[in-house]
Coordinates of C-alpha atoms in Angstrom, one line a residue:
M66 CA 19.8 13.4 34.5
V67 CA 23.3 13.7 33.8
S68 CA 25.5 12.7 36.9
E69 CA 29.3 13.6 37.6
T70 CA 31.6 12.0 40.0
S71 CA 34.3 13.9 41.7
L72 CA 37.5 12.2 43.2
S73 CA 39.7 14.2 45.5
S74 CA 43.6 13.0 45.3
S75 CA 43.7 13.2 49.0
K76 CA 41.6 10.2 49.3
R77 CA 43.2 7.9 46.8
S78 CA 45.6 8.0 43.9
P79 CA 44.3 7.2 40.8
A80 CA 45.3 4.2 38.8
T81 CA 47.6 4.5 35.9
P82 CA 45.2 6.2 33.3
K83 CA 44.4 4.9 29.9
F84 CA 44.9 7.4 27.2
C85 CA 43.7 7.9 23.7
N86 CA 46.1 7.5 20.9
S87 CA 46.2 11.3 20.4
F88 CA 46.7 12.0 24.1
T89 CA 49.8 9.5 24.6
T90 CA 51.8 12.4 24.9
R91 CA 51.1 15.6 27.0
I92 CA 50.4 18.5 25.0
F93 CA 52.1 20.8 27.6
A94 CA 55.8 19.5 27.1
D95 CA 57.0 21.4 30.0
V96 CA 53.8 21.4 32.1
A97 CA 52.6 18.0 33.8
G98 CA 49.0 17.2 33.4
D99 CA 47.2 17.9 36.8
I100 CA 43.7 16.6 36.1
T101 CA 42.5 13.0 34.7
I102 CA 38.9 12.9 33.2
V103 CA 37.3 9.6 32.5
V104 CA 34.6 9.6 29.6
D105 CA 33.0 6.0 28.8
G106 CA 35.9 4.3 30.4
E107 CA 38.5 6.4 28.7
S108 CA 40.9 8.4 30.5
F109 CA 42.4 11.8 29.5
L110 CA 45.4 13.4 31.4
L111 CA 45.0 17.1 30.8
H112 CA 45.6 20.7 32.3
K113 CA 42.8 22.2 34.6
F114 CA 43.6 26.0 33.2
P115 CA 42.6 25.6 29.6
L116 CA 39.6 23.4 30.4
V117 CA 38.1 25.8 33.0
T118 CA 38.9 28.7 30.8
L119 CA 36.2 27.7 28.1
S120 CA 34.0 25.3 29.9
G121 CA 31.4 26.4 32.4
K122 CA 30.7 22.9 33.4
I123 CA 34.3 21.5 34.2
R124 CA 34.8 25.1 35.9
K125 CA 32.0 24.2 38.4
M126 CA 32.8 20.7 38.9
V127 CA 36.3 21.9 39.9
A128 CA 35.0 24.6 42.3
E129 CA 32.3 22.3 43.8
A130 CA 34.9 19.5 44.6
K131 CA 36.4 19.5 48.1
G132 CA 39.8 20.8 48.3
S133 CA 41.7 22.5 45.7
N134 CA 43.9 19.6 44.3
V135 CA 41.0 17.7 42.7
S136 CA 42.8 15.5 40.4
S137 CA 40.3 13.3 38.7
L138 CA 36.6 13.8 37.1
E139 CA 34.1 11.4 35.3
L140 CA 31.8 12.8 32.7
I141 CA 28.8 10.5 32.8
N142 CA 26.5 10.1 29.6
F143 CA 28.8 12.2 27.6
P144 CA 26.9 13.1 23.9
G145 CA 28.9 11.6 21.2
G146 CA 31.4 9.5 23.4
H147 CA 35.1 9.7 24.3
Q148 CA 35.7 10.5 20.4
T149 CA 33.7 13.5 20.6
F150 CA 35.2 14.5 24.0
E151 CA 38.7 14.3 22.4
L152 CA 37.8 16.8 19.7
A153 CA 36.2 19.3 22.4
M154 CA 39.4 18.9 24.4
K155 CA 41.5 19.8 21.0
F156 CA 39.5 23.0 20.7
C157 CA 40.0 23.8 24.3
Y158 CA 43.9 23.4 23.5
G159 CA 43.6 25.6 20.4
M160 CA 44.5 22.7 17.9
N161 CA 43.4 22.7 14.4
F162 CA 40.9 20.2 13.2
E163 CA 38.2 20.3 10.5
I164 CA 34.5 20.2 11.4
T165 CA 32.6 18.0 9.2
T166 CA 28.9 17.0 8.6
F167 CA 29.5 13.8 10.5
D168 CA 30.7 15.6 13.7
V169 CA 29.2 18.8 13.9
A170 CA 26.0 17.5 15.7
R171 CA 27.9 15.7 18.2
L172 CA 30.5 18.5 18.9
R173 CA 27.2 20.9 19.2
C174 CA 25.9 18.7 21.9
A175 CA 29.2 18.1 23.5
A176 CA 29.5 22.0 23.7
E177 CA 26.1 22.3 25.3
Y178 CA 27.0 19.9 27.7
L179 CA 30.3 21.3 28.5
E180 CA 28.5 24.7 28.5
M181 CA 31.1 26.3 26.2
T182 CA 29.3 29.7 25.8
E183 CA 30.3 33.2 24.8
E184 CA 30.5 34.2 28.7
Y185 CA 33.7 32.4 28.9
R186 CA 35.4 33.1 25.7
E187 CA 34.4 34.8 22.3
Q188 CA 34.0 32.5 19.3
N189 CA 33.4 29.5 21.6
L190 CA 32.7 25.9 20.6
I191 CA 28.8 26.6 20.8
S192 CA 29.0 29.7 18.5
R193 CA 31.5 27.9 16.1
T194 CA 29.4 24.9 15.4
D195 CA 26.4 27.2 15.3
I196 CA 27.8 29.1 12.4
Y197 CA 28.9 26.0 10.7
L198 CA 25.2 24.7 10.9
N199 CA 23.6 28.0 9.7
E200 CA 26.1 28.9 6.8
I201 CA 27.1 25.3 5.6
V202 CA 24.8 22.6 6.6
F203 CA 21.4 24.3 6.4
Q204 CA 22.2 25.6 2.8
S205 CA 22.4 22.1 1.6
L206 CA 19.7 19.6 1.4
Q207 CA 22.2 16.7 1.1
K208 CA 24.0 18.0 4.1
S209 CA 21.0 18.7 6.3
V210 CA 20.1 15.0 5.7
E211 CA 23.7 13.6 6.6
V212 CA 23.8 15.9 10.0
L213 CA 20.0 14.6 10.8
S214 CA 21.1 11.0 10.2
T215 CA 24.0 11.5 12.8
C216 CA 21.6 12.9 15.5
E217 CA 20.1 9.5 15.8
M218 CA 22.9 8.6 17.9
L219 CA 22.7 11.6 20.3
P220 CA 20.5 12.0 23.3
P221 CA 17.0 13.0 21.9
D222 CA 16.4 15.6 24.7
T223 CA 19.6 17.3 24.0
V224 CA 19.0 17.3 20.1
D225 CA 15.7 18.7 20.4
E226 CA 16.6 21.3 23.1
I227 CA 19.3 22.9 20.9
E228 CA 17.1 22.3 18.0
I229 CA 19.4 20.9 15.8
S230 CA 17.0 18.2 14.2
N231 CA 14.2 21.0 14.0
G232 CA 16.8 23.1 11.7
C233 CA 17.8 20.2 9.7
V234 CA 14.2 19.2 9.0
E235 CA 13.1 22.8 8.0
A236 CA 16.3 23.1 5.8
I237 CA 15.6 19.7 4.0
A238 CA 11.9 20.7 3.3
M239 CA 13.0 24.5 2.2
N240 CA 15.8 23.2 -0.1
A241 CA 13.3 20.7 -1.6
C242 CA 10.9 23.4 -2.7
K243 CA 14.0 25.3 -4.2
E244 CA 14.8 21.7 -6.0
Q245 CA 11.0 21.7 -6.9
L246 CA 11.3 25.1 -8.6
V247 CA 14.4 24.5 -10.3
S248 CA 13.3 20.8 -11.7
G249 CA 10.1 22.7 -12.9
L250 CA 12.4 24.9 -15.1
S251 CA 14.4 21.9 -16.0
K252 CA 11.4 19.6 -17.0
L253 CA 10.4 22.7 -19.6
D254 CA 13.7 22.2 -21.1
C255 CA 13.3 18.6 -21.2
D256 CA 10.0 18.8 -23.4
G257 CA 10.6 17.4 -26.8
K258 CA 13.8 15.3 -25.5
S259 CA 14.3 11.9 -24.6
E260 CA 12.8 10.0 -22.0
E261 CA 16.1 9.2 -20.3
L262 CA 16.7 13.1 -19.8
K263 CA 13.2 13.7 -18.7
E264 CA 13.8 11.0 -15.9
D265 CA 16.8 12.9 -14.9
C266 CA 14.6 15.8 -13.9
V267 CA 13.0 13.8 -11.1
A268 CA 13.7 15.0 -7.7
W269 CA 17.2 13.4 -6.7
W270 CA 16.8 14.0 -2.9
V271 CA 14.3 10.9 -3.0
E272 CA 17.0 8.4 -2.8
D273 CA 18.8 10.7 0.0
L274 CA 15.8 10.7 2.6
S275 CA 15.9 6.6 2.8
V276 CA 19.1 6.8 5.2
L277 CA 17.0 8.7 7.9
R278 CA 15.1 6.8 10.8
I279 CA 11.6 6.6 10.4
D280 CA 10.7 9.3 13.1
Y281 CA 13.1 11.8 11.5
F282 CA 11.6 10.7 8.0
Q283 CA 8.3 11.3 9.2
R284 CA 9.1 14.9 10.4
V285 CA 10.9 15.6 7.0
I286 CA 7.6 14.3 5.1
C287 CA 5.5 16.5 7.2
A288 CA 7.4 19.5 6.9
M289 CA 7.6 19.2 2.9
G290 CA 3.8 18.7 2.9
R291 CA 3.3 22.0 4.8
M292 CA 5.7 24.0 2.6
G293 CA 3.8 22.8 -0.7
V294 CA 6.4 20.0 -2.2
R295 CA 4.5 18.2 -4.7
S296 CA 2.5 15.0 -4.1
D297 CA 4.5 12.9 -6.7
S298 CA 7.8 13.7 -5.0
I299 CA 6.6 12.8 -1.7
I300 CA 5.0 9.5 -2.8
A301 CA 8.1 8.7 -4.7
S302 CA 9.9 9.4 -1.4
L303 CA 7.4 6.9 0.5
M304 CA 8.3 4.2 -2.4
H305 CA 11.6 4.5 -2.1
Y306 CA 11.8 4.3 1.6
A307 CA 9.5 1.3 1.9
Q308 CA 11.6 -0.6 -0.7
S309 CA 15.1 0.1 1.2
S310 CA 13.7 -0.6 4.5
L311 CA 11.2 -3.4 3.8
K312 CA 13.0 -5.4 1.3
G313 CA 12.7 -8.9 1.7
I314 CA 10.6 -8.8 5.0
G315 CA 8.0 -11.4 6.0
K316 CA 8.5 -13.9 3.2
C317 CA 8.8 -16.8 5.9
Q318 CA 5.4 -15.9 7.3
F319 CA 3.8 -16.7 3.6
W320 CA 5.2 -20.3 3.8
N321 CA 4.8 -20.9 7.5
P322 CA 1.5 -19.3 8.8
S323 CA 2.2 -20.9 12.4
R324 CA 4.7 -18.2 12.6
T325 CA 2.2 -15.5 13.3
N326 CA 1.1 -17.3 16.7
S327 CA 4.5 -16.4 18.1
S328 CA 5.3 -13.1 19.5
P329 CA 6.8 -10.8 17.0
T330 CA 10.3 -10.1 17.0
S331 CA 12.0 -6.6 17.7
V332 CA 12.8 -6.2 14.0
E333 CA 9.3 -7.0 13.0
K334 CA 8.0 -4.5 15.5
D335 CA 10.3 -1.6 13.9
Q336 CA 8.9 -2.8 10.6
R337 CA 5.3 -2.7 11.7
I338 CA 6.0 0.9 12.9
I339 CA 7.6 1.7 9.5
V340 CA 4.6 0.4 7.6
E341 CA 2.1 2.4 9.9
T342 CA 4.1 5.5 9.7
L343 CA 4.5 5.6 5.8
V344 CA 0.6 4.8 5.4
S345 CA -0.1 7.8 7.6
L346 CA 2.1 9.8 5.3
M347 CA 0.4 9.1 2.1
P348 CA -0.9 12.2 0.6
T349 CA -4.8 12.7 1.0
D350 CA -5.6 15.1 -1.9
K351 CA -7.4 13.6 -4.7
S352 CA -4.8 14.5 -7.3
S353 CA -2.0 12.5 -6.0
S354 CA -2.4 9.1 -7.7
I355 CA -0.3 6.4 -5.7
P356 CA 0.6 3.0 -7.7
L357 CA -1.7 0.0 -7.0
T358 CA 1.1 -2.2 -7.0
F359 CA 2.4 -0.3 -4.1
L360 CA -0.8 0.0 -2.2
F361 CA -1.2 -3.9 -2.3
G362 CA 2.4 -4.2 -1.4
M363 CA 1.8 -2.2 1.9
L364 CA -1.4 -3.8 2.5
K365 CA 0.1 -7.3 2.3
M366 CA 3.1 -6.2 4.5
A367 CA 0.8 -4.5 6.9
I368 CA -1.1 -7.9 7.3
M369 CA 2.1 -10.0 7.7
L370 CA 3.4 -7.7 10.5
G371 CA 0.0 -7.4 12.2
A372 CA -0.4 -3.3 11.8
T373 CA -3.1 -1.8 13.4
I374 CA -6.8 -1.9 11.9
P375 CA -7.2 1.6 11.2
C376 CA -3.7 1.4 9.1
R377 CA -5.0 -1.8 6.9
L378 CA -8.5 0.0 6.7
E379 CA -7.0 3.1 5.2
L380 CA -5.3 0.9 2.5
E381 CA -8.0 -0.9 1.7
R382 CA -10.1 2.3 1.4
R383 CA -7.4 3.7 -1.0
I384 CA -7.5 0.6 -3.0
A385 CA -11.3 0.5 -3.3
L386 CA -11.1 4.0 -4.8
R387 CA -9.7 2.4 -8.0
L388 CA -10.8 -1.3 -7.7
E389 CA -11.8 -1.3 -11.6
M390 CA -8.1 -0.9 -12.2
V391 CA -6.9 -3.7 -10.3
S392 CA -5.4 -6.7 -11.8
L393 CA -6.2 -10.4 -10.6
D394 CA -2.7 -11.0 -9.3
D395 CA -3.2 -8.2 -6.9
L396 CA -6.2 -9.6 -5.5
L397 CA -4.5 -12.9 -4.7
I398 CA -3.5 -12.0 -1.2
P399 CA -2.2 -15.2 0.8
S400 CA -3.8 -16.0 4.1
L401 CA -1.8 -16.3 7.1
Q402 CA -4.5 -18.1 9.2
S403 CA -3.8 -21.6 9.8
G404 CA -6.7 -23.8 8.7
D405 CA -8.3 -21.2 6.7
S406 CA -8.6 -20.9 3.0
L407 CA -5.4 -20.3 1.0
F408 CA -6.3 -16.6 0.1
D409 CA -7.5 -13.8 2.0
V410 CA -11.0 -13.6 0.9
D411 CA -12.1 -11.2 3.9
T412 CA -9.8 -8.5 2.6
V413 CA -11.3 -8.8 -0.8
H414 CA -14.8 -8.7 0.3
R415 CA -14.0 -5.5 2.5
L416 CA -12.6 -4.2 -0.7
L417 CA -15.8 -4.8 -2.4
V418 CA -17.9 -3.2 0.2
N419 CA -16.0 0.3 0.0
F420 CA -16.3 -0.1 -3.9
L421 CA -20.0 -0.4 -3.6
Q422 CA -19.9 2.4 -1.1
R423 CA -18.2 4.7 -3.4
V424 CA -20.5 3.7 -6.4
E425 CA -23.7 4.5 -4.4
E426 CA -22.0 7.8 -3.2
E427 CA -21.3 9.0 -6.9
E428 CA -24.9 8.1 -8.0
T429 CA -26.3 9.9 -5.1
E430 CA -24.3 13.3 -5.9
D431 CA -25.8 12.8 -9.4
Y432 CA -29.2 13.9 -8.1
G433 CA -30.7 11.3 -10.2
Y434 CA -29.5 13.1 -13.5
E435 CA -27.5 10.9 -15.9
S436 CA -25.4 11.7 -18.8
D437 CA -26.4 11.3 -22.2
G438 CA -24.5 8.0 -22.8
F439 CA -26.0 4.5 -22.3
C440 CA -23.5 4.0 -19.3
S441 CA -22.3 6.1 -16.6
S442 CA -18.7 6.1 -15.3
G443 CA -19.7 4.2 -12.1
H444 CA -21.8 1.5 -13.9
G445 CA -18.8 1.1 -16.4
S446 CA -16.8 0.7 -13.3
L447 CA -19.0 -1.9 -11.5
L448 CA -19.0 -3.9 -15.0
K449 CA -15.2 -4.4 -14.9
V450 CA -15.3 -4.9 -11.2
G451 CA -18.1 -7.9 -12.0
Q452 CA -15.5 -9.5 -14.5
L453 CA -12.7 -9.1 -12.2
I454 CA -14.5 -10.8 -9.4
D455 CA -15.8 -13.4 -11.2
A456 CA -12.0 -14.4 -12.6
Y457 CA -10.9 -13.9 -8.9
L458 CA -13.8 -16.5 -7.8
A459 CA -12.6 -19.2 -10.5
E460 CA -9.0 -18.6 -9.2
I461 CA -10.0 -19.4 -5.7
A462 CA -12.5 -21.9 -6.1
P463 CA -10.1 -24.9 -6.5
D464 CA -9.0 -24.2 -2.7
P465 CA -10.4 -27.3 -0.6
Y466 CA -10.3 -25.0 2.7
L467 CA -12.5 -22.4 0.9
S468 CA -16.1 -22.5 2.6
L469 CA -19.1 -22.2 0.9
Q470 CA -20.4 -19.5 2.9
K471 CA -17.4 -17.0 2.2
F472 CA -17.6 -18.3 -1.8
I473 CA -21.5 -17.2 -1.6
A474 CA -20.8 -14.1 0.1
L475 CA -18.4 -12.9 -2.5
I476 CA -21.0 -13.7 -5.3
E477 CA -24.0 -12.1 -3.5
I478 CA -22.5 -8.5 -2.6
L479 CA -22.3 -7.7 -6.0
P480 CA -25.5 -6.6 -7.4
D481 CA -27.3 -8.2 -10.4
Y482 CA -26.5 -5.3 -12.8
A483 CA -22.8 -5.8 -12.4
R484 CA -22.9 -8.9 -14.6
V485 CA -24.1 -8.5 -18.2
I486 CA -23.2 -12.3 -18.7
D487 CA -22.9 -14.8 -16.2
D488 CA -20.6 -16.9 -18.1
G489 CA -17.5 -16.1 -15.5
L490 CA -19.8 -16.8 -12.6
Y491 CA -20.8 -20.3 -14.1
R492 CA -17.2 -21.1 -14.5
A493 CA -16.1 -20.2 -11.0
V494 CA -19.3 -22.0 -9.8
D495 CA -18.5 -25.3 -11.8
I496 CA -14.8 -25.0 -10.7
Y497 CA -15.9 -25.0 -7.1
L498 CA -18.5 -27.6 -7.4
K499 CA -15.6 -30.2 -9.1
A500 CA -13.2 -28.9 -6.2
H501 CA -15.9 -29.8 -3.6
P502 CA -17.4 -33.1 -4.2
A503 CA -18.7 -33.4 -0.8
L504 CA -21.4 -30.8 -1.0
T505 CA -24.7 -31.8 -0.2
E506 CA -27.7 -31.2 -2.8
Q507 CA -29.2 -28.5 -0.9
E508 CA -25.7 -26.8 -0.8
C509 CA -25.5 -27.4 -4.8
K510 CA -28.8 -25.7 -5.5
K511 CA -28.0 -22.8 -3.0
L512 CA -24.9 -22.3 -5.2
C513 CA -26.4 -22.7 -8.4
K514 CA -29.4 -20.4 -7.7
L515 CA -27.0 -17.4 -7.7
I516 CA -26.3 -17.9 -11.9
D517 CA -29.0 -16.3 -14.0
C518 CA -29.8 -18.7 -16.7
Q519 CA -31.0 -16.1 -19.1
K520 CA -27.6 -14.3 -18.9
L521 CA -25.6 -17.4 -20.2
S522 CA -24.2 -17.4 -23.6
E523 CA -24.8 -20.2 -26.2
E524 CA -21.6 -21.8 -25.3
A525 CA -22.2 -21.8 -21.4
C526 CA -25.7 -23.4 -22.2
N527 CA -24.2 -26.3 -24.0
H528 CA -21.8 -27.0 -21.4
A529 CA -24.3 -26.6 -18.7
A530 CA -26.7 -28.8 -20.4
Q531 CA -24.1 -31.8 -20.3
N532 CA -22.8 -31.1 -17.0
D533 CA -23.7 -33.7 -14.2
R534 CA -22.5 -31.7 -11.4
L535 CA -25.3 -29.1 -11.9
P536 CA -28.8 -29.9 -10.0
L537 CA -31.3 -31.3 -12.5
Q538 CA -33.6 -28.1 -11.8
M539 CA -30.9 -25.8 -13.1
V540 CA -30.1 -28.1 -16.3
V541 CA -33.9 -27.9 -17.1
Q542 CA -34.1 -24.2 -16.8
V543 CA -31.0 -23.9 -18.9
L544 CA -32.6 -26.3 -21.8
Y545 CA -35.8 -24.3 -21.4
F546 CA -33.9 -20.8 -22.4
E547 CA -31.7 -22.3 -24.7
Q548 CA -35.1 -23.7 -26.7
L549 CA -36.6 -20.2 -26.2
R550 CA -33.6 -18.3 -27.8
L551 CA -33.5 -20.8 -30.8
K552 CA -37.1 -20.0 -31.4
N553 CA -36.8 -16.5 -31.2
A554 CA -33.8 -16.8 -33.4
L555 CA -35.8 -18.7 -36.1
S556 CA -38.6 -16.1 -35.8
G557 CA -36.2 -13.3 -36.0
S558 CA -37.3 -11.3 -32.7
S559 CA -34.8 -10.5 -30.0
G560 CA -36.6 -12.6 -27.6
D561 CA -35.8 -11.1 -24.1
G562 CA -39.2 -9.2 -24.0
L563 CA -38.2 -8.0 -20.7
L564 CA -37.3 -4.3 -21.8
S565 CA -40.7 -3.6 -22.4
Q566 CA -42.0 -5.0 -19.4
R567 CA -39.7 -3.4 -16.9
I568 CA -40.3 0.0 -18.7
S569 CA -44.0 -0.4 -18.3
S570 CA -43.5 -1.5 -14.6
G571 CA -40.9 1.3 -13.9
V572 CA -43.6 4.1 -13.4
P573 CA -43.6 5.3 -9.8
S574 CA -46.3 5.1 -7.6
A575 CA -48.0 8.5 -6.4
A576 CA -48.3 7.0 -2.9
M577 CA -44.4 6.8 -2.7
S578 CA -42.3 9.5 -1.1
P579 CA -39.9 11.6 -3.3
R580 CA -37.0 9.9 -1.8
D581 CA -38.4 6.5 -2.7
N582 CA -39.4 7.4 -6.2
Y583 CA -35.8 8.5 -6.8
A584 CA -34.5 5.3 -5.5
S585 CA -37.3 3.4 -7.6
L586 CA -36.3 5.4 -10.7
R587 CA -32.3 4.9 -10.1
R588 CA -33.2 1.0 -9.9
E589 CA -35.0 1.2 -13.2
N590 CA -32.2 3.1 -14.8
R591 CA -29.6 0.4 -13.8
E592 CA -31.8 -2.4 -15.2
L593 CA -32.4 -0.3 -18.3
K594 CA -28.5 0.0 -18.8
L595 CA -28.3 -3.7 -18.1
E596 CA -30.7 -4.4 -20.7
I597 CA -29.3 -2.5 -23.3
S598 CA -25.8 -3.9 -22.5
R599 CA -27.7 -7.4 -23.3
M600 CA -29.2 -6.3 -26.3
R601 CA -25.8 -5.3 -27.7
V602 CA -24.5 -9.1 -26.8
R603 CA -27.6 -10.4 -28.0
L604 CA -27.0 -8.4 -31.4
S605 CA -23.4 -9.7 -31.6
E606 CA -24.7 -13.4 -31.4
L607 CA -27.5 -12.6 -34.1
E608 CA -24.7 -11.4 -36.3
K609 CA -22.8 -14.7 -35.9
E610 CA -26.2 -16.6 -36.5
Q611 CA -26.6 -14.9 -39.6
M612 CA -23.1 -15.9 -40.8
F613 CA -23.9 -19.7 -40.0
M614 CA -27.3 -19.3 -42.3
K615 CA -25.2 -17.8 -44.9
Q616 CA -22.8 -20.8 -44.4
G617 CA -25.5 -23.5 -44.3
I618 CA -27.1 -22.2 -47.5
I619 CA -24.0 -22.2 -49.3
D620 CA -23.1 -25.7 -47.9
K621 CA -26.6 -27.2 -48.7
A622 CA -25.9 -28.3 -52.3
G623 CA -22.7 -30.0 -51.1
N624 CA -23.7 -32.1 -48.0
G625 CA -27.3 -31.9 -47.9
R626 CA -27.7 -29.9 -44.5
T627 CA -30.3 -27.2 -44.3
F628 CA -29.6 -24.1 -42.2
L629 CA -32.0 -25.4 -39.2
T630 CA -29.8 -28.5 -39.2
S631 CA -26.7 -26.5 -38.8
L632 CA -28.1 -24.4 -36.2
S633 CA -29.4 -27.6 -34.1
K634 CA -26.0 -29.1 -34.4
G635 CA -24.4 -25.8 -33.3
I636 CA -26.2 -26.1 -30.1
G637 CA -24.3 -29.1 -29.2
R638 CA -21.0 -27.8 -29.9
I639 CA -18.8 -26.3 -26.9
A640 CA -16.4 -23.7 -27.6
I641 CA -14.7 -22.2 -24.7
F642 CA -15.9 -24.6 -21.6
S643 CA -14.6 -27.9 -21.7
S644 CA -17.2 -30.5 -21.1
Q645 CA -16.6 -33.3 -18.1
G646 CA -19.9 -34.5 -18.0
G647 CA -20.7 -38.4 -17.1
G648 CA -22.8 -40.4 -19.5
K649 CA -25.6 -41.2 -17.2
R650 CA -26.4 -37.5 -16.9
Q651 CA -25.6 -36.7 -20.5
K652 CA -28.3 -39.3 -21.6
S653 CA -31.0 -37.7 -19.1
A654 CA -30.0 -34.3 -20.4
A655 CA -30.6 -35.4 -24.0
E656 CA -34.0 -36.8 -23.0
L657 CA -35.0 -33.7 -21.5
R658 CA -34.1 -31.6 -24.7
S659 CA -36.0 -34.1 -26.8
N660 CA -39.1 -33.8 -24.5
T661 CA -39.0 -30.1 -24.6
T662 CA -38.4 -29.7 -28.1
Q663 CA -41.7 -31.8 -28.5

């Protein structure tokens, strides 16, 4: 509530007033000033007559003051301060000055405060500023942004009451729609021209909106969405605003995790509000595509600033929709919790949960009908994510603070059909065993059970057979399947034999419900796809073995080696995996190999 103080000259004489520079000399040379008005500590020696003629506020204050010789008034909480009051007084004295976009909002609020309406004179200050707003400011997007940015320093109640901010917001959105139509025509003209010219056709106002405060920016983006501004322009605005307002924030928290234990500063609170607001403004239509790098950047910023859980979950949900397109570097999110693993494994686990739910929903929508191709889009995405997670596991495995429970949870969450070959998984497990030598034998067995020895390539089997970090039971299994593979290669069969078994066992029982039948058929369909993928990989391996056979026949006369000898020696080669096995374990592995061969 604005309060005013009136002082009567009959009680005390005012001190020598402190004048602004433009009022050091009296405007009326022949008439002495008869009233002093104080605004924000600044004194103005003025005349009552021009003031009470145009300002209803000052007229009421003079009338309500005791006595007719009031000589001093004080205006409390005057909008715009003493500089704006000086402009308003110039208007009262009929002095010419230019209204600009930087002072029109302040003048409009000051005119409202002083009640300078048409009731006291035509073309008063309220109507003059309204004309400037309607005819000049609201017709230009750039001018509307400039005026809206000046409203940040004015009382929000006054700005909302006289609807300056609403007018600017609506004008910005409307002019953006017009620019969208013009840019659409420009892009048609840009067809067939250089890429630089096409980039110039992008909305130029995206950069201008970054000067707004976050609450005004939110209102502008919402208005643009209502009026039909394109999603790509809105996304570009969000990205540019984030880059300009959150640039370089929170880097110290990555290197100083204990910083998160202290209470956030006011700057961090403001930035947290910005992150949460920008996430809430992201378009929800499926046609809009937000860059994954921007989503991951916002997710990392939300974690650092302690954003709300719904904000982080929304970012994770959006990322999970396109997890198969994510790069490994994006998943390496530093952990801010002291004493925990170096990387935020929990966030990656939640991303996988959301991704698997999406795949499950897509398969449910298919009603059990698959395309003519061997692999559906959902299964192809799952295979890509499987490779991505295996690479991620290998990257975080050297972390000495990574618990076995979290490491196993990331492995187990992916279904068996997400991996055609377990080479990547084997590599990650081997790195983890090397970085955590304190694991018990039971823990090593529990971890190695997650690897399917039948899905290891020849190179991986060679490495595993000589790996002294693996449990002896796994080494035996690797040697057995490698021997079986060699036998099948010599006999010319594929060696899997599992495809026909699974086909014969995939007939649903008549006693099962239709829903269970559908679930069973869907599982069998996944297994069949996986077997087909394995057969393709196996076919590639057979082609390589055929090349070795031809090479062995050619070299037989020269070095006396038969194809069988060449193939047996090839088993001992290590291609893409580096062997670090100890001598004692290597000796036992060799003995097991010879026993199995017999």
